[in-house]
Tab-separated table of C-alpha atoms and ligand atoms in Angstrom:
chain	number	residue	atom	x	y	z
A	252	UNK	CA	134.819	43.596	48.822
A	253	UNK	CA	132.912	43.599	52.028
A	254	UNK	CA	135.027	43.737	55.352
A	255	UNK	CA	134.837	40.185	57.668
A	256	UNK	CA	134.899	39.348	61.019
A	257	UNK	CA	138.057	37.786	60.507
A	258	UNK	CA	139.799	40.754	59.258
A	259	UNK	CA	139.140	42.395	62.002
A	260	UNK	CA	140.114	39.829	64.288
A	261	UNK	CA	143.238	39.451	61.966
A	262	UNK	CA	143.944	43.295	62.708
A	263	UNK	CA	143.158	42.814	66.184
A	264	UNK	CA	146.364	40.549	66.546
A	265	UNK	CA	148.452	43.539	66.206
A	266	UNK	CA	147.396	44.964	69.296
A	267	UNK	CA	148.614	44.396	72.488
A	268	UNK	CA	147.326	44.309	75.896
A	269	UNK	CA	148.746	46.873	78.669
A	270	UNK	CA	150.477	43.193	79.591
A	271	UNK	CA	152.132	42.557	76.285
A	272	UNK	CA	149.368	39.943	75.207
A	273	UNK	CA	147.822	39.953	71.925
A	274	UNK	CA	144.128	41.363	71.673
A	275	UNK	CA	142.523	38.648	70.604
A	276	UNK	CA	143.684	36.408	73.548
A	277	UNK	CA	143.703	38.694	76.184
A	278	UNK	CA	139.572	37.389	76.792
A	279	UNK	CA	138.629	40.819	76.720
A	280	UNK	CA	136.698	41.505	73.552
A	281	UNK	CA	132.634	41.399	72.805
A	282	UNK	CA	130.897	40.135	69.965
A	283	UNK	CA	132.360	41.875	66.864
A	284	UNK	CA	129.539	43.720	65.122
A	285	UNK	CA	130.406	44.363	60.946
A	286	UNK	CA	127.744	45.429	58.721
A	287	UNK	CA	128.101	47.112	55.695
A	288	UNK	CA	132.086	48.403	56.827
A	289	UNK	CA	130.973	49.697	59.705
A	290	UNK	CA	132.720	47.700	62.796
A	291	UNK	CA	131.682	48.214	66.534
A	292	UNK	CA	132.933	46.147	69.277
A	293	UNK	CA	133.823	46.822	73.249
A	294	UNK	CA	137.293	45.618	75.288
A	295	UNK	CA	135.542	44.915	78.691
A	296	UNK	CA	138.419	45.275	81.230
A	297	UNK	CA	138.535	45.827	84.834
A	298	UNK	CA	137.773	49.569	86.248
A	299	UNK	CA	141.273	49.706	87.917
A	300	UNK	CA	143.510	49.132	84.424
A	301	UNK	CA	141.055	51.486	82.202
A	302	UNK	CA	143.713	54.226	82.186
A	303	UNK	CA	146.362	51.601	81.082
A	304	UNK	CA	143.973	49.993	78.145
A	305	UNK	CA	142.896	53.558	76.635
A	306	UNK	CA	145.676	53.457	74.386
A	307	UNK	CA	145.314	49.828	74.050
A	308	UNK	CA	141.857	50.883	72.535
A	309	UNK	CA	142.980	53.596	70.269
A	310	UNK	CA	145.410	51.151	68.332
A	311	UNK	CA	142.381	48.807	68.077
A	312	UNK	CA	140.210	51.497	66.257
A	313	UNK	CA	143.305	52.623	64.252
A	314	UNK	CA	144.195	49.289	63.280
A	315	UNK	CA	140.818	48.254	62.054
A	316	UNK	CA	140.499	51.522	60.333
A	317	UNK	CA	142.917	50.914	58.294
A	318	UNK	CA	141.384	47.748	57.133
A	319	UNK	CA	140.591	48.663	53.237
A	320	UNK	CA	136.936	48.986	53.285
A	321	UNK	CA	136.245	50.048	56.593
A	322	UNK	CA	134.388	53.096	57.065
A	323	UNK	CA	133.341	53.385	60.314
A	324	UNK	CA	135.267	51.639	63.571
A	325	UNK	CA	133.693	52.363	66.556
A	326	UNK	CA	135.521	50.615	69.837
A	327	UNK	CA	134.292	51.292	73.014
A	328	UNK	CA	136.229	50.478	76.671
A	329	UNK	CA	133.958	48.901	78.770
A	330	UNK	CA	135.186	48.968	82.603
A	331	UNK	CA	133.577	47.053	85.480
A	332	UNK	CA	134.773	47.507	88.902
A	333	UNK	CA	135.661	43.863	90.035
A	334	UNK	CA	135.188	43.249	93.867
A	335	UNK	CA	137.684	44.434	95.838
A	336	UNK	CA	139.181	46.840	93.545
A	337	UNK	CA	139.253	50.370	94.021
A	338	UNK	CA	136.037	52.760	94.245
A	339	UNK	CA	135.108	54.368	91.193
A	340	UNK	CA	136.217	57.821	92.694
A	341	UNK	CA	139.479	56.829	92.004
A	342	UNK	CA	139.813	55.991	88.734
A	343	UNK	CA	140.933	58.569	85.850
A	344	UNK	CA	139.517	61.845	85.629
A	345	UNK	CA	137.283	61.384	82.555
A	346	UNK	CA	138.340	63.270	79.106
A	347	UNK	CA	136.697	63.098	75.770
A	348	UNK	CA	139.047	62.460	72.866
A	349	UNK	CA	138.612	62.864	68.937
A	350	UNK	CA	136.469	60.373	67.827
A	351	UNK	CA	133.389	60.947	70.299
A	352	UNK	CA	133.710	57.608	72.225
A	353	UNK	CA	134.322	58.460	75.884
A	354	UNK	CA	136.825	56.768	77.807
A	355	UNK	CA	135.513	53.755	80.120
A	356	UNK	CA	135.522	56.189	83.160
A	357	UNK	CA	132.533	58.668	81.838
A	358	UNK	CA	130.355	55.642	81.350
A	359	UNK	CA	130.068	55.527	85.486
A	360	UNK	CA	126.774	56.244	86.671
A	361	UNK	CA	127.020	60.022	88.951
A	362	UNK	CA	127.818	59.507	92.243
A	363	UNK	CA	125.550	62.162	93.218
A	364	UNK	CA	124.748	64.729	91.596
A	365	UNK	CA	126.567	66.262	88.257
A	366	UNK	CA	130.150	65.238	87.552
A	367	UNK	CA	132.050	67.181	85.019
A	368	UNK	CA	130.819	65.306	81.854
A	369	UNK	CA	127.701	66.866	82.566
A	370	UNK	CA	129.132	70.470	80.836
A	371	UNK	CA	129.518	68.348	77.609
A	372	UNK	CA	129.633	70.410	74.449
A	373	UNK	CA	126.748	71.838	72.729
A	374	UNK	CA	126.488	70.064	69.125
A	375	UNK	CA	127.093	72.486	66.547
A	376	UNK	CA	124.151	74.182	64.496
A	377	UNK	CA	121.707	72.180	67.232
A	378	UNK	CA	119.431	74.579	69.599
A	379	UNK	CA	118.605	72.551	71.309
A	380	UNK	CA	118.616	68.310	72.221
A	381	UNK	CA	115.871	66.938	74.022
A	382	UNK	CA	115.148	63.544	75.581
A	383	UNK	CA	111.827	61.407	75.103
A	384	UNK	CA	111.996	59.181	78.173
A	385	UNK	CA	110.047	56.313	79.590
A	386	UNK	CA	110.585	54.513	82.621
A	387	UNK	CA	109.764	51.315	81.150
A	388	UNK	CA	108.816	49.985	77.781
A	389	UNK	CA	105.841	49.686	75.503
A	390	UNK	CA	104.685	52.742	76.843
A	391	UNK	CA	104.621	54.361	73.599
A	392	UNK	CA	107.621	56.411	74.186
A	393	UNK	CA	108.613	55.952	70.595
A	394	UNK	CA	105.322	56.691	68.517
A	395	UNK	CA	105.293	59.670	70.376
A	396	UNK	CA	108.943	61.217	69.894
A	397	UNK	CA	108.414	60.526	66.123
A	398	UNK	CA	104.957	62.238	66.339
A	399	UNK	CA	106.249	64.757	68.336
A	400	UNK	CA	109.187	65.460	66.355
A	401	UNK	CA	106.228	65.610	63.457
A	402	UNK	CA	104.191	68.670	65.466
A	403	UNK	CA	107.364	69.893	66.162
A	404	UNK	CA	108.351	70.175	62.287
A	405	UNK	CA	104.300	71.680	61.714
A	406	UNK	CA	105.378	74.521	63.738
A	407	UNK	CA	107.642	75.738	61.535
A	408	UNK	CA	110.864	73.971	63.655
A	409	UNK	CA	114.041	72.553	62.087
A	410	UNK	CA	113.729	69.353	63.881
A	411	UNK	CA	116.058	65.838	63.769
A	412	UNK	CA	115.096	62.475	65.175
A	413	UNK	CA	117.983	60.398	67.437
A	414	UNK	CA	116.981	57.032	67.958
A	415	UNK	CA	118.653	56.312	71.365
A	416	UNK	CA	116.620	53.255	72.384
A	417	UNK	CA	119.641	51.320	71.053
A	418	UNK	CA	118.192	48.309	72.913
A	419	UNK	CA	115.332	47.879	70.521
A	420	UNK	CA	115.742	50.458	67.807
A	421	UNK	CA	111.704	50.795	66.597
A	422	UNK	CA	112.475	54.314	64.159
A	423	UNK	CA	113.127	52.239	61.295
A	424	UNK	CA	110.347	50.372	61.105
A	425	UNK	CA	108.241	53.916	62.674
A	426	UNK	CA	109.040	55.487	59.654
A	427	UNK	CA	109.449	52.685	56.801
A	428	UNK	CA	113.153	53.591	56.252
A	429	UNK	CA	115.423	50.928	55.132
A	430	UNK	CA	118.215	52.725	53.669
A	431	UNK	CA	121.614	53.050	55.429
A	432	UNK	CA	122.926	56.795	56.084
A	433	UNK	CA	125.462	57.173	53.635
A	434	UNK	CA	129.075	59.490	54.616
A	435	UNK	CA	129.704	62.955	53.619
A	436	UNK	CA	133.107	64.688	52.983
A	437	UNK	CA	134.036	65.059	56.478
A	438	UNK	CA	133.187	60.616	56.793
A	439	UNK	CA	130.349	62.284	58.775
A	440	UNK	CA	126.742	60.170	58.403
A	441	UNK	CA	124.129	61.885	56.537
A	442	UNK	CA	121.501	61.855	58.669
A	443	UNK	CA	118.086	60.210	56.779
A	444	UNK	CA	115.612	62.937	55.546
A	445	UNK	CA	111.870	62.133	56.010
A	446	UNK	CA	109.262	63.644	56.401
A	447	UNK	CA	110.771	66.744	56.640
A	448	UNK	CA	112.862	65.073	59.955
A	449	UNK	CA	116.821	64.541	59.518
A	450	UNK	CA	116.581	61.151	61.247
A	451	UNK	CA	119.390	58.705	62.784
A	452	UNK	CA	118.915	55.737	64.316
A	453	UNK	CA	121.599	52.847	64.676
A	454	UNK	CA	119.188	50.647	63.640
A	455	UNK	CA	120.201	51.863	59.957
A	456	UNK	CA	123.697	50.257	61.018
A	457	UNK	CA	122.923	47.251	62.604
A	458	UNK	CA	120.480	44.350	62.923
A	459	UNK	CA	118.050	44.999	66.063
A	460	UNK	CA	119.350	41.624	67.862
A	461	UNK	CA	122.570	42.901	67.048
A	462	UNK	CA	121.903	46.251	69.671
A	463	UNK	CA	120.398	43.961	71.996
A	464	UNK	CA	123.809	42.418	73.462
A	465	UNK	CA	125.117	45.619	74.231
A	466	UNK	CA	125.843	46.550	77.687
A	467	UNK	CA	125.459	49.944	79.211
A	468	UNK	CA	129.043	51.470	78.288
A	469	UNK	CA	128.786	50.579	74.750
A	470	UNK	CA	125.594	52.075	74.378
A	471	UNK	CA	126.671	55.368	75.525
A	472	UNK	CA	129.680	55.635	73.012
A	473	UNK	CA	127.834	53.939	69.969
A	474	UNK	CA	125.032	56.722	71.268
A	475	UNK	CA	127.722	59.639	71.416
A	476	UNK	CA	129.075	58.460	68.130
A	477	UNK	CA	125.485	59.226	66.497
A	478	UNK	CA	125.187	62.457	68.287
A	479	UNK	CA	129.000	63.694	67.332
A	480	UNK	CA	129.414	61.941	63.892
A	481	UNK	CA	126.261	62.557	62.686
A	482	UNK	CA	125.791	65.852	59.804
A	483	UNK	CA	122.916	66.961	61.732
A	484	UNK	CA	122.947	70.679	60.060
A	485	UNK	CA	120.825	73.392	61.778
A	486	UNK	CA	118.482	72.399	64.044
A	487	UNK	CA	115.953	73.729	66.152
A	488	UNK	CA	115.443	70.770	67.939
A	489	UNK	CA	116.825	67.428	67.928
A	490	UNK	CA	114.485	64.644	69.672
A	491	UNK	CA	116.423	62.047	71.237
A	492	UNK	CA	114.316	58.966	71.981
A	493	UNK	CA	115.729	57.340	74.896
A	494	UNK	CA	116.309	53.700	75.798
A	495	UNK	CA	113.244	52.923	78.446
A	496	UNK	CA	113.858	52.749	81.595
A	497	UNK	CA	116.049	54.459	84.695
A	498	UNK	CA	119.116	52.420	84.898
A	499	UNK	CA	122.861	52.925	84.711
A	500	UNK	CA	122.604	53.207	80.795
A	501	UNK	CA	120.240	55.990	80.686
A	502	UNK	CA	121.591	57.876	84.132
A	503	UNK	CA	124.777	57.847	82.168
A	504	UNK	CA	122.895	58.677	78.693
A	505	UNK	CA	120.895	61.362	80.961
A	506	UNK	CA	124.276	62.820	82.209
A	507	UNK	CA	126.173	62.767	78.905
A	508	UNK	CA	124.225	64.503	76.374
A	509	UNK	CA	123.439	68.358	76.525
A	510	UNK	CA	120.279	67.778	76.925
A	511	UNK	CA	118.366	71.182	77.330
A	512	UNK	CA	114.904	69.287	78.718
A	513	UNK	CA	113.074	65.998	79.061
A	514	UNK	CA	109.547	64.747	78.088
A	515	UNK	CA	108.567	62.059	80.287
A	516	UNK	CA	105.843	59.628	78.694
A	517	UNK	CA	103.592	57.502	81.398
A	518	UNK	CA	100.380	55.371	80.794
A	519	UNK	CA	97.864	55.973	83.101
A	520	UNK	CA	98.633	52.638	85.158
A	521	UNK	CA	100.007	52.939	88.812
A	522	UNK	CA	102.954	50.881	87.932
A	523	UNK	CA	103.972	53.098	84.643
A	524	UNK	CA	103.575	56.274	86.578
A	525	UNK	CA	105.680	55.242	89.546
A	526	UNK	CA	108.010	54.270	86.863
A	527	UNK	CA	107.950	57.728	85.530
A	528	UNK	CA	108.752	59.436	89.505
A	529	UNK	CA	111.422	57.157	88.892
A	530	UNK	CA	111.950	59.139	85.245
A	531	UNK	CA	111.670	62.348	86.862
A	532	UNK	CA	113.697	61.553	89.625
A	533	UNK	CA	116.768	60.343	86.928
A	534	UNK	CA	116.534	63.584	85.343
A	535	UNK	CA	116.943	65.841	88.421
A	536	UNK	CA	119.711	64.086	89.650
A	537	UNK	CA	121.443	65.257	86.135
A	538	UNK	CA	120.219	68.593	86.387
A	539	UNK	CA	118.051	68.139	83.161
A	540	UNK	CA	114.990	70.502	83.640
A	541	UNK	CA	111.833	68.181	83.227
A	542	UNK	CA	109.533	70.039	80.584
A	543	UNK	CA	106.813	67.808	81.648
A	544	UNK	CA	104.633	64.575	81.247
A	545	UNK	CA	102.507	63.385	78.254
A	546	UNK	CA	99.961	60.528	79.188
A	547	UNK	CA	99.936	58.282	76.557
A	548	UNK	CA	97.393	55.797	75.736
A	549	UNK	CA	95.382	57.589	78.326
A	550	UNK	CA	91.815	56.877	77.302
A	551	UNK	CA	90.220	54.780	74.633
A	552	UNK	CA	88.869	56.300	71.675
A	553	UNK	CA	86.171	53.601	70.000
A	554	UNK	CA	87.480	54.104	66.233
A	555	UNK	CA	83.908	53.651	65.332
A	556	UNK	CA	81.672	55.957	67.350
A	557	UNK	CA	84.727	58.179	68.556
A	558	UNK	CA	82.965	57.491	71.897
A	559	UNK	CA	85.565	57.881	74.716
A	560	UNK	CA	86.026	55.731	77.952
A	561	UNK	CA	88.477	56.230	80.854
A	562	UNK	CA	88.954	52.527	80.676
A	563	UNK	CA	92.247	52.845	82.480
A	564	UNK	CA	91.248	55.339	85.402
A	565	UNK	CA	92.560	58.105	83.558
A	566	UNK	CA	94.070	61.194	84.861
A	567	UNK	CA	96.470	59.704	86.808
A	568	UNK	CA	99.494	61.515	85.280
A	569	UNK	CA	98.058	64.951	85.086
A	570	UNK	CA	97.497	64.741	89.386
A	571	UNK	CA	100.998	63.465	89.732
A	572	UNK	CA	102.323	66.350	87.431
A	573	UNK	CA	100.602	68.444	89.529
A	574	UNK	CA	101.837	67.038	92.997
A	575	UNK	CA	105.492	66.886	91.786
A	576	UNK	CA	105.563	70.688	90.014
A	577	UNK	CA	106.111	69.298	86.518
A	578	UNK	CA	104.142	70.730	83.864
A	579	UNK	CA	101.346	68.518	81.756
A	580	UNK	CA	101.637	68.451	78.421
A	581	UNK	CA	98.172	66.446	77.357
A	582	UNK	CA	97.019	63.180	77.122
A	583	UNK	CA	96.800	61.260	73.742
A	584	UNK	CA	94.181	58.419	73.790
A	585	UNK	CA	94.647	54.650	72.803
A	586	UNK	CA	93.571	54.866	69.376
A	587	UNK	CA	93.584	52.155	66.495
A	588	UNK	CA	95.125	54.572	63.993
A	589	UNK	CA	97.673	55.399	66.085
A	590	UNK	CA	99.459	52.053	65.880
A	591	UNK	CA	98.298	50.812	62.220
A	592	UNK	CA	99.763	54.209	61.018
A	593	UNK	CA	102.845	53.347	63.286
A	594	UNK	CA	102.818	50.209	62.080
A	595	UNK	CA	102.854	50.992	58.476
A	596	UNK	CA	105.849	53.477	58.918
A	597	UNK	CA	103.670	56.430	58.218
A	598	UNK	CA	103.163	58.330	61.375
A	599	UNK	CA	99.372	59.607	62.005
A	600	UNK	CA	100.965	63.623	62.275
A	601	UNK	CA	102.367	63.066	58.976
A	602	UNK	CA	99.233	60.706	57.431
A	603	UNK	CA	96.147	62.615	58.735
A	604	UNK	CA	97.585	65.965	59.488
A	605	UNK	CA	94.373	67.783	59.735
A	606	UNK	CA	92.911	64.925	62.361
A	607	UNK	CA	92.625	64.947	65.672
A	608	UNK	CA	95.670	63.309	66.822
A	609	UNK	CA	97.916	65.140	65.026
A	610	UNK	CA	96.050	68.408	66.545
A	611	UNK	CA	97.111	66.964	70.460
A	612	UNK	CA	101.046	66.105	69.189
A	613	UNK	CA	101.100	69.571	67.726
A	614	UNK	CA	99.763	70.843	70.835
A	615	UNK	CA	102.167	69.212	72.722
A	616	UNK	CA	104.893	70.000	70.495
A	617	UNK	CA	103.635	74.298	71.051
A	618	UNK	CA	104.314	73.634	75.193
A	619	UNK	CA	107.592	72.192	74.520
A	620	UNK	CA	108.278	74.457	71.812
A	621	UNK	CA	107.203	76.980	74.303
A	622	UNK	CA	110.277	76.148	77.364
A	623	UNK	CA	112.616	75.953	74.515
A	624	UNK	CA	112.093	79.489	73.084
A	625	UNK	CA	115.614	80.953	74.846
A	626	UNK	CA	118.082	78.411	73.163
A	627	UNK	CA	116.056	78.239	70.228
A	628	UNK	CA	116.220	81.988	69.963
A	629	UNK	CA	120.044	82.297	70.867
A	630	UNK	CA	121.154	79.881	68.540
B	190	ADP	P1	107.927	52.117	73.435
B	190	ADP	O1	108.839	52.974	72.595
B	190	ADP	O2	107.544	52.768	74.727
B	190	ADP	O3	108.419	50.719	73.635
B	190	ADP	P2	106.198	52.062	71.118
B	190	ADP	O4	106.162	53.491	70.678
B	190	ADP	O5	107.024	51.115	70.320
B	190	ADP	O6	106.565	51.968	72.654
B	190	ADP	O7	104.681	51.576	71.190
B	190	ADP	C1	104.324	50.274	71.602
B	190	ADP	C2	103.076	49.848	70.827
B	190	ADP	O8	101.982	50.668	71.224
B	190	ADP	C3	103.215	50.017	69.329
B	190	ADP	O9	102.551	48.962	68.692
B	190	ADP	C4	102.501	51.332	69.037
B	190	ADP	O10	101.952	51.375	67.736
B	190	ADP	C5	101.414	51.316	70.093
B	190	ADP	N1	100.983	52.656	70.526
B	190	ADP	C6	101.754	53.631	71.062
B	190	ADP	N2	100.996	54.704	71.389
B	190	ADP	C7	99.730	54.389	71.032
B	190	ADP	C8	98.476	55.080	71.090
B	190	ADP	N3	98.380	56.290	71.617
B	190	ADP	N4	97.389	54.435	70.600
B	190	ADP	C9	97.464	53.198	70.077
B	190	ADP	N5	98.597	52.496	70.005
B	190	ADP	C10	99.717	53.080	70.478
C-alpha cells in the first residue's frame, strides 16, 4: 500500500513544536513531497529558534519513518533570519548528525571565507568529487558533465554522475533513464548504472516541478542526502552537476561538498562569461581550486559541410582564462548532434564514440583527469 500525504500529516500530529504546539499547526511546514515511499519536506522556522527545533525535526523524520511503507524520510530545517533577530554569527555552531541532513545553521551562506563545514568528510571509496558549474542556465552545463563524465569513463576512470541541478533535474531525460534507484542492505540507494556511469539524480525520486519549489536549505540536505546515502562504490571521480548559477544555494552547495575542483562552463557571450567571473569568483571564496573553463557552444559547426563560423565572436573564454590564471580546457562547438543525441537520452560520447565530439570531451576529460592525478592516485 503506497504511503499518503495524509499519513504523514497524521504522523506529523505527534510532534510538537519547541512551544508545545502540534506540527501541523505550528505554520511551519512546506509542501509535503511523497513519491514512491520516499517523503521529503522542510520546517521553515526562524534563524534564532533553529537550535530549539533540531530535535523538533528529528521526531518528525522518526515519526514518519516509522510509517509502514516508508523508505526514505528526508526532513530538512529551513532557518531564515527574520529582521531584527540576531546575526547569523550567533546562531549554533553547525554539526552534522546521522542521517546526512545538516542542521539549519550549515545551510548559511560563508561569511567570508571557509567556515568549518568546509573540512566535510571525504565520501568513502570516492577519489575524488568534482563540480560542473554554470553561472546561469542553458549554457549547456548539463550535456557537458554527462559527456564529460563519458570521456572521463573512456579513459579508463571509475566515474559516477550526481545530478545536483535539483532545480531542473535534466539527467533523466540526458540519459533516457526512467527507473527509480532501488535500496540496498544498508537502505542505501543503488546508484543507476549506464553507460558504464553509476548515476543519481533526484529526479529518479521526484517529479521535476516537484524540485522546483524548493528553497536553498532544502536543496542542500536533499543534495547531501544523495551524496551520503547514495552506494556510490569506488570511484575515481564523481561529477557533480551543479544547480546554475552563483547564489546562496550553490555558495552553500560550493562550501559543503568535498569538492576536490570545479569545471566552469561559459558560452562565448559577454553576459555568460561575466556570469562565469562570477563562477570563479564563488569557488575561490570556498577554497575549491578552479580546474578551468570549457566554452561551450563556442562556434557553429554547419552539420552539412562541417564548415565552421565564429558566429558568436568566439574566443572569448579562452582570453578570460588567460587574464584570470585559470586553465582552458577547449571549446566544444554548437553542433546539431549534440542536442538530438541529448535529446534522445543517448549522449554523442557514448553514440558516436569515434567522432569528433566525443574526441574534444575526452580531451577535456585527459586535462581534468590530469589535476586530479594526486587524489586519484592516493585513494
Ligand atoms: P544547462 O544544464 O546549462 O541548463 P543543458 O545541458 O540542458 O543546459 O543544454 C541546454 C540545451 O542546449 C539542450 O537542448 C542541449 O541539448 C543543448 N546543447 C548543449 N550543448 C550543446 C552543444 N554544444 N551543441 C548543441 N546543443 C547543445
Amino acid at each position: 500500500m503506497s504511503v499518503t500525504q495524509q499519513q504523514v500529516l497524521d504522523s506529523l500530529t505527534q510532534v510538537a513544536s519547541p512551544r508545545g504546539v502540534p506540527l501541523t499547526n505550528a505554520n511551519v511546514l512546506s509542501a509535503i513531497s511523497v513519491t514512491d515511499g520516499k517523503v521529503f519536506f522542510s520546517i521553515n522556522v526562524d534563524a534564532a529558534e533553529a537550535r530549539a527545533w533540531e530535535s523538533v525535526r528529528a521526531q518528525a523524520e522518526a515519526a514518519v519513518r516509522a510509517i509502514p511503507g516508508v523508505s526514505t524520510a528526508m526532513i530538512a530545517l529551513t532557518a531564515e533570519r527574520k529582521p531584527g533577530s540576531p546575526r547569523p554569527e550567533s546562531a549554533p555552531a553547525p554539526h552534522r548528525h546521522a542521517h546526512g541532513v545538516q542542521p539549519a545553521s550549515a545551510h548559511r551562506p560563508p561569511q567570508g571565507g571557509p567556515s568549518p563545514m568546509s573540512k566535510q568528510a571525504e565520501i568513502p571509496g570516492v577519489a575524488a568529487i568534482i563540480a560542473v558549474a554554470s553561472g546561469k542556465g542553458g549554457v549547456g552545463k548539463s550535456t557537458t558533465a554527462l559527456n564529460l563524465a563519458l570521456g572521463l569513463r573512456d579513459l579508463g576512470l571509475r566515474v559516477g554522475l550526481l545530478d545536483a541541478d535539483i532545480y531542473g533535474p535534466s539527467v533523466p531525460r540526458l540519459t533516457g533513464i526512467n527507473e527509480k534507484p532501488q535500496l540496498n542492505d544498508e537502505r542505501k540507494m543503488i546508484p543507476i548504472k549506464r553507460f558504464g556511469l553509476s548515476i543519481m539524480s533526484i529526479g529518479f525520486l521526484v517529479e521535476e516541478d516537484t524540485a522546483m519549489i524548493w528553497r536553498g536549505p532544502m536543496v542542500m540536505s536533499a543534495i547531501t542526502q544523495m551524496l551520503r546515502d547514495v552506494a556510490w562504490g569506488t570511484l575515481d571521480i564523481l561529477v557533480v552537476d551543479m544547480p546554475p548559477g552563483t547564489g546562496d544555494a550553490q555558495l552553500t552547495l560550493a562550501q559543503n561538498v568535498p569538492l576536490k575542483g570545479a569545471v566552469i562552463i561559459s558560452t562565448p557571450q559577454d553576459l555568460s562569461l561575466i556570469d562565469a567571473r562570477r563562477g570563479l569568483a564563488m569557488f575561490k571564496k570556498v577554497n575549491v581550486p578552479v580546474l578551468g573553463i570549457i566554452e561551450n557552444m563556442s562556434y557553429f559547426q554547419c552539420p552539412e559541410c562541417g564548415t565552421r563560423s565564429d558566429i558568436f565572436g568566439h574566443g572569448g573564454a579562452r582570453h578570460e582564462a588567460e587574464r584570470l590564471g585559470v586553465s582552458f580546457l577547449g571549446e566544444i562547438p554548437l553542433h546539431m548532434s549534440i542536442r538530438t543525441t541529448s535529446d534522445e537520452g543517448n549522449p554523442v560520447v557514448a553514440s558516436d564514440p569515434d567522432g569528433p565530439h566525443a574526441a574534444i570531451y575526452r580531451a577535456i576529460g585527459t586535462k581534468v583527469r590530469d589535476q586530479l592525478q594526486d587524489a586519484i592516485a592516493a585513494a
